[in-house]
Coordinates of C-alpha atoms in Angstrom, one line a residue:
X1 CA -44.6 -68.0 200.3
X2 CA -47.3 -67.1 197.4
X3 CA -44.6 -66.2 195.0
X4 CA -42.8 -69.6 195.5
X5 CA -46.1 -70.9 195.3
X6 CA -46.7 -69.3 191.8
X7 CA -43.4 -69.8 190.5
X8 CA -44.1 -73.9 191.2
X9 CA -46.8 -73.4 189.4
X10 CA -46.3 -71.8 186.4
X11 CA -44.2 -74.2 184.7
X12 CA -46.2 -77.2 185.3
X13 CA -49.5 -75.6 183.5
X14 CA -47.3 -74.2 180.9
X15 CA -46.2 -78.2 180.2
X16 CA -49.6 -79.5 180.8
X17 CA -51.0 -76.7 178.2
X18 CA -49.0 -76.9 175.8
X19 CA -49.1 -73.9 172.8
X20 CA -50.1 -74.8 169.7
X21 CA -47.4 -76.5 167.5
X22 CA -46.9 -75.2 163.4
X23 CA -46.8 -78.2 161.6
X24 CA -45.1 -76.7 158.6
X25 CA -41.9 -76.4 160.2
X26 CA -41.6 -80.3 160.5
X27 CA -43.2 -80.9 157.0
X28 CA -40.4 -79.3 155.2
X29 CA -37.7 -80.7 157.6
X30 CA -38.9 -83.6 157.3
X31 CA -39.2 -83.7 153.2
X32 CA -35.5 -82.3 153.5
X33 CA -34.6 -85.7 156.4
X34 CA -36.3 -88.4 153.7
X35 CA -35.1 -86.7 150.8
X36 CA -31.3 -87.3 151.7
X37 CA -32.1 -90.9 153.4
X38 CA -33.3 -91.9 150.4
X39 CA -30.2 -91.0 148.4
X40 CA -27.7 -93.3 150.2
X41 CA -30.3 -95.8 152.3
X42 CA -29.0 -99.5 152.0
X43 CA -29.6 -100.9 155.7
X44 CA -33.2 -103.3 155.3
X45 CA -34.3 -101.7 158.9
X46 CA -33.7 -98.4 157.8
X47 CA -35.2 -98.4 155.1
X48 CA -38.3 -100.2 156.6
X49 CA -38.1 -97.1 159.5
X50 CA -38.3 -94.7 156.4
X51 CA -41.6 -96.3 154.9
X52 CA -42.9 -96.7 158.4
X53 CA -42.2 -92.1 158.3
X54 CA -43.9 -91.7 155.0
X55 CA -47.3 -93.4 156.1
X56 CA -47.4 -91.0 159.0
X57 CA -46.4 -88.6 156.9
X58 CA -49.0 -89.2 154.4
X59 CA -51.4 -89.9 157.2
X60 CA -50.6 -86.0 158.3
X61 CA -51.2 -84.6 154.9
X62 CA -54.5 -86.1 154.7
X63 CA -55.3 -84.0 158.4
X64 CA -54.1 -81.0 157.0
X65 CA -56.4 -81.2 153.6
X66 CA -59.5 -81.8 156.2
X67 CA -58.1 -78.5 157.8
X68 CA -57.0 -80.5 161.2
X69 CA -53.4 -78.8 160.7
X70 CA -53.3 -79.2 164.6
X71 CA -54.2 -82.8 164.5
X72 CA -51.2 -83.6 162.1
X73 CA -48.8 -82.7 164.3
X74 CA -48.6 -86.0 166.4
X75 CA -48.1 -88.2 163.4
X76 CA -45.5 -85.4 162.0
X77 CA -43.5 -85.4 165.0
X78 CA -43.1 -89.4 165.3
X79 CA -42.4 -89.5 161.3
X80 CA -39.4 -87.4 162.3
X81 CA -38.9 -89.2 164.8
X82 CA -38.8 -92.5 162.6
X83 CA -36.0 -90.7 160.2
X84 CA -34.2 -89.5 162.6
X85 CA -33.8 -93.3 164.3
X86 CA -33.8 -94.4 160.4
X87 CA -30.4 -91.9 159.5
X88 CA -28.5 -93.2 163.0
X89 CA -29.0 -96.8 161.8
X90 CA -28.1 -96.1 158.0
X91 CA -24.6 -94.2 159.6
X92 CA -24.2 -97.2 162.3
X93 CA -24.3 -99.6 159.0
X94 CA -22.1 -98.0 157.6
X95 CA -19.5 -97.5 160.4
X96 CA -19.8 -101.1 160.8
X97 CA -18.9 -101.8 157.2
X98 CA -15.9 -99.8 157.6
X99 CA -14.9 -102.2 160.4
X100 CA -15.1 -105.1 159.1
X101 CA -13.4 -103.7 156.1
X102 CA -10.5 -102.6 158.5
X103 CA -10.6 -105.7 160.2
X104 CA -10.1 -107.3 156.3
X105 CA -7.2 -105.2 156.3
X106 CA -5.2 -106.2 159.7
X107 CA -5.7 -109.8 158.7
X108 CA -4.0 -108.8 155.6
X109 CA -1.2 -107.0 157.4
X110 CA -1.0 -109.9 160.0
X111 CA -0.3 -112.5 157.1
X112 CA 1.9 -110.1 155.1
X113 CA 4.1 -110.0 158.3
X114 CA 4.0 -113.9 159.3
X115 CA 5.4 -114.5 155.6
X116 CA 8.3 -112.5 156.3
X117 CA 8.9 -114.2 159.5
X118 CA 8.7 -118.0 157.8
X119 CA 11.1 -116.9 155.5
X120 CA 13.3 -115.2 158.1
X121 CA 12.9 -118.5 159.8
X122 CA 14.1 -120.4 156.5
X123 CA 17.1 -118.5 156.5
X124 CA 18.1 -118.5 160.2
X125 CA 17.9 -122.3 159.9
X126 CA 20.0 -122.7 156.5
X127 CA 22.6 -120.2 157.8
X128 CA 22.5 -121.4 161.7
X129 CA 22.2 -117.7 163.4
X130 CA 19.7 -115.6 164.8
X131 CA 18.3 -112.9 163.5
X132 CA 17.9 -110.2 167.1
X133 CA 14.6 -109.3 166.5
X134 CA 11.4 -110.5 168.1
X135 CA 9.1 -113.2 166.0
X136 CA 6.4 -112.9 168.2
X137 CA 3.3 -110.7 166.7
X138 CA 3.7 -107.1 167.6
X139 CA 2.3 -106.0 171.4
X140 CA -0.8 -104.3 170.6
X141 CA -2.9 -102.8 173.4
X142 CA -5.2 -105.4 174.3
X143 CA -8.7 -104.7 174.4
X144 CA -11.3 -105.3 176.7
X145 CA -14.9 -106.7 175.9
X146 CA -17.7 -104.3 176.0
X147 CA -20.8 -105.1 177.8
X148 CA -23.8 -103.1 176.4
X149 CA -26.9 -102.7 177.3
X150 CA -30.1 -104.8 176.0
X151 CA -30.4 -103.6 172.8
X152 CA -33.7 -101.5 171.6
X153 CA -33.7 -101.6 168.3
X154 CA -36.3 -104.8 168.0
X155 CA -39.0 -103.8 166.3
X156 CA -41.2 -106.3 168.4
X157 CA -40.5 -105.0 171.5
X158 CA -40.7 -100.8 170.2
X159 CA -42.0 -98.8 172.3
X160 CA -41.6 -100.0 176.0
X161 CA -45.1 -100.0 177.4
X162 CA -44.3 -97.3 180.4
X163 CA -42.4 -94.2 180.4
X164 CA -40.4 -95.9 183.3
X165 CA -39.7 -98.6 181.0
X166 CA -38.4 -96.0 178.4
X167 CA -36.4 -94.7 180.9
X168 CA -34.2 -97.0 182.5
X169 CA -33.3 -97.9 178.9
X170 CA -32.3 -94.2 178.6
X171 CA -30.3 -94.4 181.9
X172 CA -28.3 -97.3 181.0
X173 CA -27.4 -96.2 177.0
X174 CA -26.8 -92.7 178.4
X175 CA -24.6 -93.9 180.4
X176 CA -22.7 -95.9 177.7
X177 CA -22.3 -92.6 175.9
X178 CA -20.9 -90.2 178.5
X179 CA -18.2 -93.5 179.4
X180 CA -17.5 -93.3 175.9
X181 CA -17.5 -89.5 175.1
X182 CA -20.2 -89.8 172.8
X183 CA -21.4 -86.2 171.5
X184 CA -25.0 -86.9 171.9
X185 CA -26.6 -83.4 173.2
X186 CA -29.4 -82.7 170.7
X187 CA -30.8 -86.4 171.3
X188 CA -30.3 -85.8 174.6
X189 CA -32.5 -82.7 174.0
X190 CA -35.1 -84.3 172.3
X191 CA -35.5 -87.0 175.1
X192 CA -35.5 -84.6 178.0
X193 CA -38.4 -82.2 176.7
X194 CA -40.4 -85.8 175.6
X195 CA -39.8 -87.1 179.3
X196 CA -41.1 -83.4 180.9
X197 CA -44.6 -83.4 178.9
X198 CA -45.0 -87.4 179.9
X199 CA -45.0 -86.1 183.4
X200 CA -46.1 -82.8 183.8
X201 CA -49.8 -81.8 185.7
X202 CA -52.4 -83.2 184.7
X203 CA -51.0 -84.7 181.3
X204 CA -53.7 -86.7 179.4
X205 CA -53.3 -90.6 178.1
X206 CA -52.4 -89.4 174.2
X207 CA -50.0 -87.0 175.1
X208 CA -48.5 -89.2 177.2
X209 CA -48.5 -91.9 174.6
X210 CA -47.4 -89.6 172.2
X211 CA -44.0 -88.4 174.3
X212 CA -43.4 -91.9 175.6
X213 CA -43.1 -92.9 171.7
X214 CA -40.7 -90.1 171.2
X215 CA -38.5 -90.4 174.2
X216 CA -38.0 -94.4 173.0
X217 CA -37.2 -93.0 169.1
X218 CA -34.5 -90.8 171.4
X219 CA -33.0 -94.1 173.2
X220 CA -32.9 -95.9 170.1
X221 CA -30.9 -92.6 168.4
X222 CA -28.6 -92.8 171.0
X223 CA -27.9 -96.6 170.9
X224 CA -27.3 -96.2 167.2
X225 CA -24.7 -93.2 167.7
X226 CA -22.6 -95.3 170.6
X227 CA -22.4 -98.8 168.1
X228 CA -21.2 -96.3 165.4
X229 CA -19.0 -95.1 167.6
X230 CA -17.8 -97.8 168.9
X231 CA -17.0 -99.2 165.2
X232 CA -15.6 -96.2 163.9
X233 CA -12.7 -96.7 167.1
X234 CA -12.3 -100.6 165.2
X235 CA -10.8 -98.3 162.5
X236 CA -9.0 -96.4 164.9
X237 CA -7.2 -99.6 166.4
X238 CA -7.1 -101.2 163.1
X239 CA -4.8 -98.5 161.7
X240 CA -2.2 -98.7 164.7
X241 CA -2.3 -102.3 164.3
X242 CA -1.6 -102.2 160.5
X243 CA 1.2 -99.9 161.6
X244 CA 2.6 -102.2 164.0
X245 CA 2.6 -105.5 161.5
X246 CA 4.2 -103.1 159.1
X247 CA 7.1 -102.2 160.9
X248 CA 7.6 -105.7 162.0
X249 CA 7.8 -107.3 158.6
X250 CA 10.2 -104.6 157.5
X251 CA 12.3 -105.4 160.4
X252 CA 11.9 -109.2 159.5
X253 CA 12.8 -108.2 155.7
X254 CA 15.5 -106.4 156.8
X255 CA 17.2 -109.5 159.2
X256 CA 16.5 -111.7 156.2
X257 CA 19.0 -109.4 153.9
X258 CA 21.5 -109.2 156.8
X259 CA 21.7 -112.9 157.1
X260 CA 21.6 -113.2 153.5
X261 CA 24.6 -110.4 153.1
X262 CA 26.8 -112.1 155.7
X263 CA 26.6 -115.6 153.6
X264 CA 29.4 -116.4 151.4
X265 CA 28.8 -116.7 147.5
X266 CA 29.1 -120.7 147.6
X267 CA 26.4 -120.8 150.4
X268 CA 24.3 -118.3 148.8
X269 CA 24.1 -120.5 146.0
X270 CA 23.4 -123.1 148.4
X271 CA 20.4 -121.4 149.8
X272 CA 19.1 -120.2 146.4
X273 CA 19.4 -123.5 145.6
X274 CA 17.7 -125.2 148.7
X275 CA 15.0 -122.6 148.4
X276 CA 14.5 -123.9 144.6
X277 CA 14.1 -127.9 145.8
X278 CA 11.4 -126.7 148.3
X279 CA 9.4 -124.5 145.8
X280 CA 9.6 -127.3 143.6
X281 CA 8.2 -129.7 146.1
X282 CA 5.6 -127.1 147.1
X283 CA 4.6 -126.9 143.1
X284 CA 4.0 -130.7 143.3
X285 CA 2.4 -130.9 146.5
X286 CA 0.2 -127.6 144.9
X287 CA -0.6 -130.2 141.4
X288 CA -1.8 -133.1 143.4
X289 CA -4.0 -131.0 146.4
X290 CA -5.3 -129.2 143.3
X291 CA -7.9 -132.1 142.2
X292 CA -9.5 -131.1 145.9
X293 CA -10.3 -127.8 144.4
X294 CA -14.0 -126.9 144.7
X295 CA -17.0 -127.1 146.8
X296 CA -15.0 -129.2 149.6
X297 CA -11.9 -127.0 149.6
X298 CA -9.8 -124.2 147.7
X299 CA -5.7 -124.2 147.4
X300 CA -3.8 -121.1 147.6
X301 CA -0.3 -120.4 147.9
X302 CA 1.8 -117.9 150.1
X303 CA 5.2 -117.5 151.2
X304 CA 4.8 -119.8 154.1
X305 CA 3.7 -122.9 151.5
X306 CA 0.4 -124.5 150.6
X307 CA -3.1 -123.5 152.3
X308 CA -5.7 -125.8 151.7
X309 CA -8.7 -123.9 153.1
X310 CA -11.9 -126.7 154.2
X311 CA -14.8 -125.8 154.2
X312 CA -17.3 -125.2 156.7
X313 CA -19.3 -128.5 155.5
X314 CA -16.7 -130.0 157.4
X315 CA -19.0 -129.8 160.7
X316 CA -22.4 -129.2 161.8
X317 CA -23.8 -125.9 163.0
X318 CA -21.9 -125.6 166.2
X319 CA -20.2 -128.8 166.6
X320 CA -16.7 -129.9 166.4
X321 CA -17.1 -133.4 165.8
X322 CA -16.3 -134.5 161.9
X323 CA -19.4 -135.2 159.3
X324 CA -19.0 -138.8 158.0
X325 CA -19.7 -137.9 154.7
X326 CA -16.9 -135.8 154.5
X327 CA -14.2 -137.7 156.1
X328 CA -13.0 -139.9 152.9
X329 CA -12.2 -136.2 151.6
X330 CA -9.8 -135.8 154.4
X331 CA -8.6 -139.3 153.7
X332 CA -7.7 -137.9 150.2
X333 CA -5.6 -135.1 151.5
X334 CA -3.8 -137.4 154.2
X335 CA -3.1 -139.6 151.3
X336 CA -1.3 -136.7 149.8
X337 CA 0.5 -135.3 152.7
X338 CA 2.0 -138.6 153.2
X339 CA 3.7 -138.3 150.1
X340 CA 5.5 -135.1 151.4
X341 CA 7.0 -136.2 154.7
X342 CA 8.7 -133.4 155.0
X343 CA 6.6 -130.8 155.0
X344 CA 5.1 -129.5 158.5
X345 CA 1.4 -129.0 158.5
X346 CA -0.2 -126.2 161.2
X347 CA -4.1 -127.0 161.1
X348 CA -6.0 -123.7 161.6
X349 CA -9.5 -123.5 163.4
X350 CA -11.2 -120.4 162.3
X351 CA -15.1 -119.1 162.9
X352 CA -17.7 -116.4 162.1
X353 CA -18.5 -113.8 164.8
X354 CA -21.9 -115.3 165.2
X355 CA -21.9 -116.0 168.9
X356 CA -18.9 -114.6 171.7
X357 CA -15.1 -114.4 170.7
X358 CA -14.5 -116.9 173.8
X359 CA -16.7 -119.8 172.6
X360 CA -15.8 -119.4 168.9
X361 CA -12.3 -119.4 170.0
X362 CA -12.8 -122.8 171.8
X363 CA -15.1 -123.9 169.1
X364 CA -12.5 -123.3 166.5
X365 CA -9.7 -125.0 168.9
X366 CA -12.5 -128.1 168.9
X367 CA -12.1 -128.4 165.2
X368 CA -8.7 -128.1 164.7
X369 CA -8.0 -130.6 166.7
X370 CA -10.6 -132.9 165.3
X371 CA -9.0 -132.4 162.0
X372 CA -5.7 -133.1 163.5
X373 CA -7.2 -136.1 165.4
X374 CA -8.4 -137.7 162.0
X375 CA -5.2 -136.9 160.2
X376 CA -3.3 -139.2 162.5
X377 CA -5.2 -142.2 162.4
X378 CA -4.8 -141.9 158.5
X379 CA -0.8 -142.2 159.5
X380 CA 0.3 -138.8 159.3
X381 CA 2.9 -138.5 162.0
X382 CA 1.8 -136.6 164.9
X383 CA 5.1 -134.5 164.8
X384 CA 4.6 -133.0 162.0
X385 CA 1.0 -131.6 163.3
X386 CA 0.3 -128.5 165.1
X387 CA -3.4 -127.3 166.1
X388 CA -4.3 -123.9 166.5
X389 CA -7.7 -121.9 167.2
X390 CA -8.2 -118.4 166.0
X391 CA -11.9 -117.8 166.9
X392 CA -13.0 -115.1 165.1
X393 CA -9.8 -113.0 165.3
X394 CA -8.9 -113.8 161.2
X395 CA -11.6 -113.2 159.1
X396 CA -11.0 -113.4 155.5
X397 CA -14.4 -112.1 154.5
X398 CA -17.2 -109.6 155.3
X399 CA -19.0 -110.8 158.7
X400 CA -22.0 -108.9 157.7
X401 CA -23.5 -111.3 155.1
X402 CA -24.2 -115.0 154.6
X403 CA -21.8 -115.4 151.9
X404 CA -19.1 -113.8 154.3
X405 CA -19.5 -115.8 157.4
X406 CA -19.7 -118.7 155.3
X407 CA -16.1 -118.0 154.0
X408 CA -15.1 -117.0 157.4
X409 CA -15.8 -120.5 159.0
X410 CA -13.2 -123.1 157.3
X411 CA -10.4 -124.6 158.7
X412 CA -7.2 -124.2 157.0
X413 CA -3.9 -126.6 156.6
X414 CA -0.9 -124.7 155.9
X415 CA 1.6 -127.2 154.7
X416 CA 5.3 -125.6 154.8
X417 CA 8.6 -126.9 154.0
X418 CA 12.0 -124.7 155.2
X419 CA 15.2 -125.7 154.4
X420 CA 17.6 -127.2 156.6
X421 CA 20.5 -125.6 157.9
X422 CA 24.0 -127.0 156.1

């Protein structure tokens, strides 16, 4: 009975009484930590986080100059901390640049592949047969929305004000990470030993401060490492999905050249010839959209026709209903499309990623069809109008900036002409 007694004992004094800590050892790591943050820091927080290190870290070599080497370890130990939560947010920047890059990159794939089909399409009507292949986008695996925990990376609301506060945020990130297979054993580490000193005997109100400061810098580590994570699988999914669109535009290529081989010379000419009067009538619709061109909208050209991409000035933050002041540019364009009567026109709603995927997706659905809505009472026929919402799904810039999301929220009119079949 006494030695069970002693051997409950023991451990809890040798927490509450903590040895002595050197405070060179975290000095030099430190030094070595800011050093290399410095050379590649670009994230605003983390580079705020690293300032917020150095003033502690300043504030420690002062202590150590009055000979209070002991008394500089508190301030050392939550500089490192700082870094440490400083480097996971520089990495989870980065990872999520990479994402949206990759995302750039599928939407590139995705149109590369939707030309080939249009022109597939072109030729299946001119000729009269199908082409055995599947038009449809490629099956990709479909992916389920995350929920994450409340984020803790708010610098108004760092540190919790209890340990049990600290805590439950731990729980619920930690458990985020061992769903996702997230390698994170020296935070893990660092959080347990700060969690034992905050409740060992007889622990006293700075040391407790001190470790409850720590554990927090641990939770937000670990949040860091899981979003990087979670952005460096984007690029994972990205690169099957470029893959897949790939393979289905060759295989759209490929049906184009069978139907083209199994023409006869006088209809090839027909076809080549066909596929000339609509590339003509594209070039004229392209001259007379092209006095549009600038703050209200930009022209572009691809293998399905004309793209006249409107601006997000269109609408007001959020709202799907048209601006009057914009309207008697939309006027202008109906004008012109009714000079091309043949032509087909699919009216693309597209967002930002501000906000969920499923009310950008009916937001975007909202303002194609407003478009759509206003194009008809300026007489163009409704048949030749189709109304689609992307959401956020096809961005065709970078998410992370102003600029981007402002490029990201248009709505586009592609305006496409196929030759009849003989």
């Amino acid at each position: 009975m006494r030695s069970h007694s002693l051997a409950v004992v023991v451990p809890l004094v040798v927490l509450a009484c903590a040895p002595s800590v050197d405070v060179e050892p975290i000095l030099h790591d430190y030094d070595n930590y800011a050093a290399d943050l410095r050379a590649v820091a670009t994230d605003s927080y983390s580079i705020k986080l690293l300032e917020t290190a150095d003033a502690k870290r300043a504030q420690a070599e002062t202590l150590i100059q009055n000979g209070k080497k002991q008394d500089a370890v508190a301030p050392m130990e939550r500089a490192m901390a700082d870094v440490r939560v400083a480097f996971e947010v520089e990495s989870m920047q980065t990872a999520a640049d990479r994402a949206q890059k990759c995302l750039l990159e599928v939407e590139q794939a995705r149109a590369s592949w939707q030309e080939a089909v249009f022109v597939l399409e072109q030729t299946e009507d001119f000729t009269g047969a199908k082409a055995p292949i599947a038009k449809r986008a490629p099956a990709l695996e479909e992916e389920v929305p995350e929920t994450l925990p409340a984020t803790t990376l708010l610098p108004e609301t760092f540190p919790p004000a209890t340990m049990e506060a600290v805590s439950a945020q731990w729980s619920s990130w930690y458990k985020v990470a061992g769903e996702r297979h997230v390698a994170a054993g020296d935070i893990e580490g660092r959080y347990r030993r700060s969690y034992n000193q905050t409740h060992a005997e007889k622990v006293d109100a700075p040391t407790t401060e001190q470790h409850r400061y720590l554990a927090a810098r641990a939770v937000q580590e670990l949040e860091c490492r899981i979003r990087s994570d979670m952005n460096e699988q984007v690029c994972v999914d990205a690169t099957q999905q470029m893959t897949a669109f790939s393979d289905a535009r060759a295989q759209a290529l490929e049906a184009t050249l069978n139907l083209e081989r199994s023409l006869q010379d006088d209809l090839k000419r027909d076809l080549e010839h066909l596929r000339a009067e609509a590339k003509t009538r594209q070039d004229e619709l392209y001259g007379a959209l092209s006095q549009l061109q600038g703050k209200f909208a930009s022209i572009r050209r691809d293998a399905r026709g004309t793209i006249v991409s409107l601006a997000d000035i269109l609408f007001d933050f959020n709202k799907a209903t048209l601006k009057r002041d914009v309207e008697f540019n939309l006027v202008k364009i109906a004008t012109i499309l009714n000079q091309f009567g043949e032509m087909k026109i699919v009216i693309e709603g597209h967002t930002d990623s501000i906000g969920t995927e499923e009310y950008n997706l009916q937001l975007s659905q909202r303002r194609a069809q407003a478009v759509h809505d206003f194009l008809v009472s300026q007489d163009v026929a409704p048949d030749r109008l189709t109304a689609e919402g992307f959401g956020e799904s096809r961005p065709v810039a970078d998410n992370d900036t102003d600029e981007g999301r402002q490029k990201n929220r248009r709505v586009d009119l592609v305006i496409q002409d196929a030759p009849q079949a003989q």
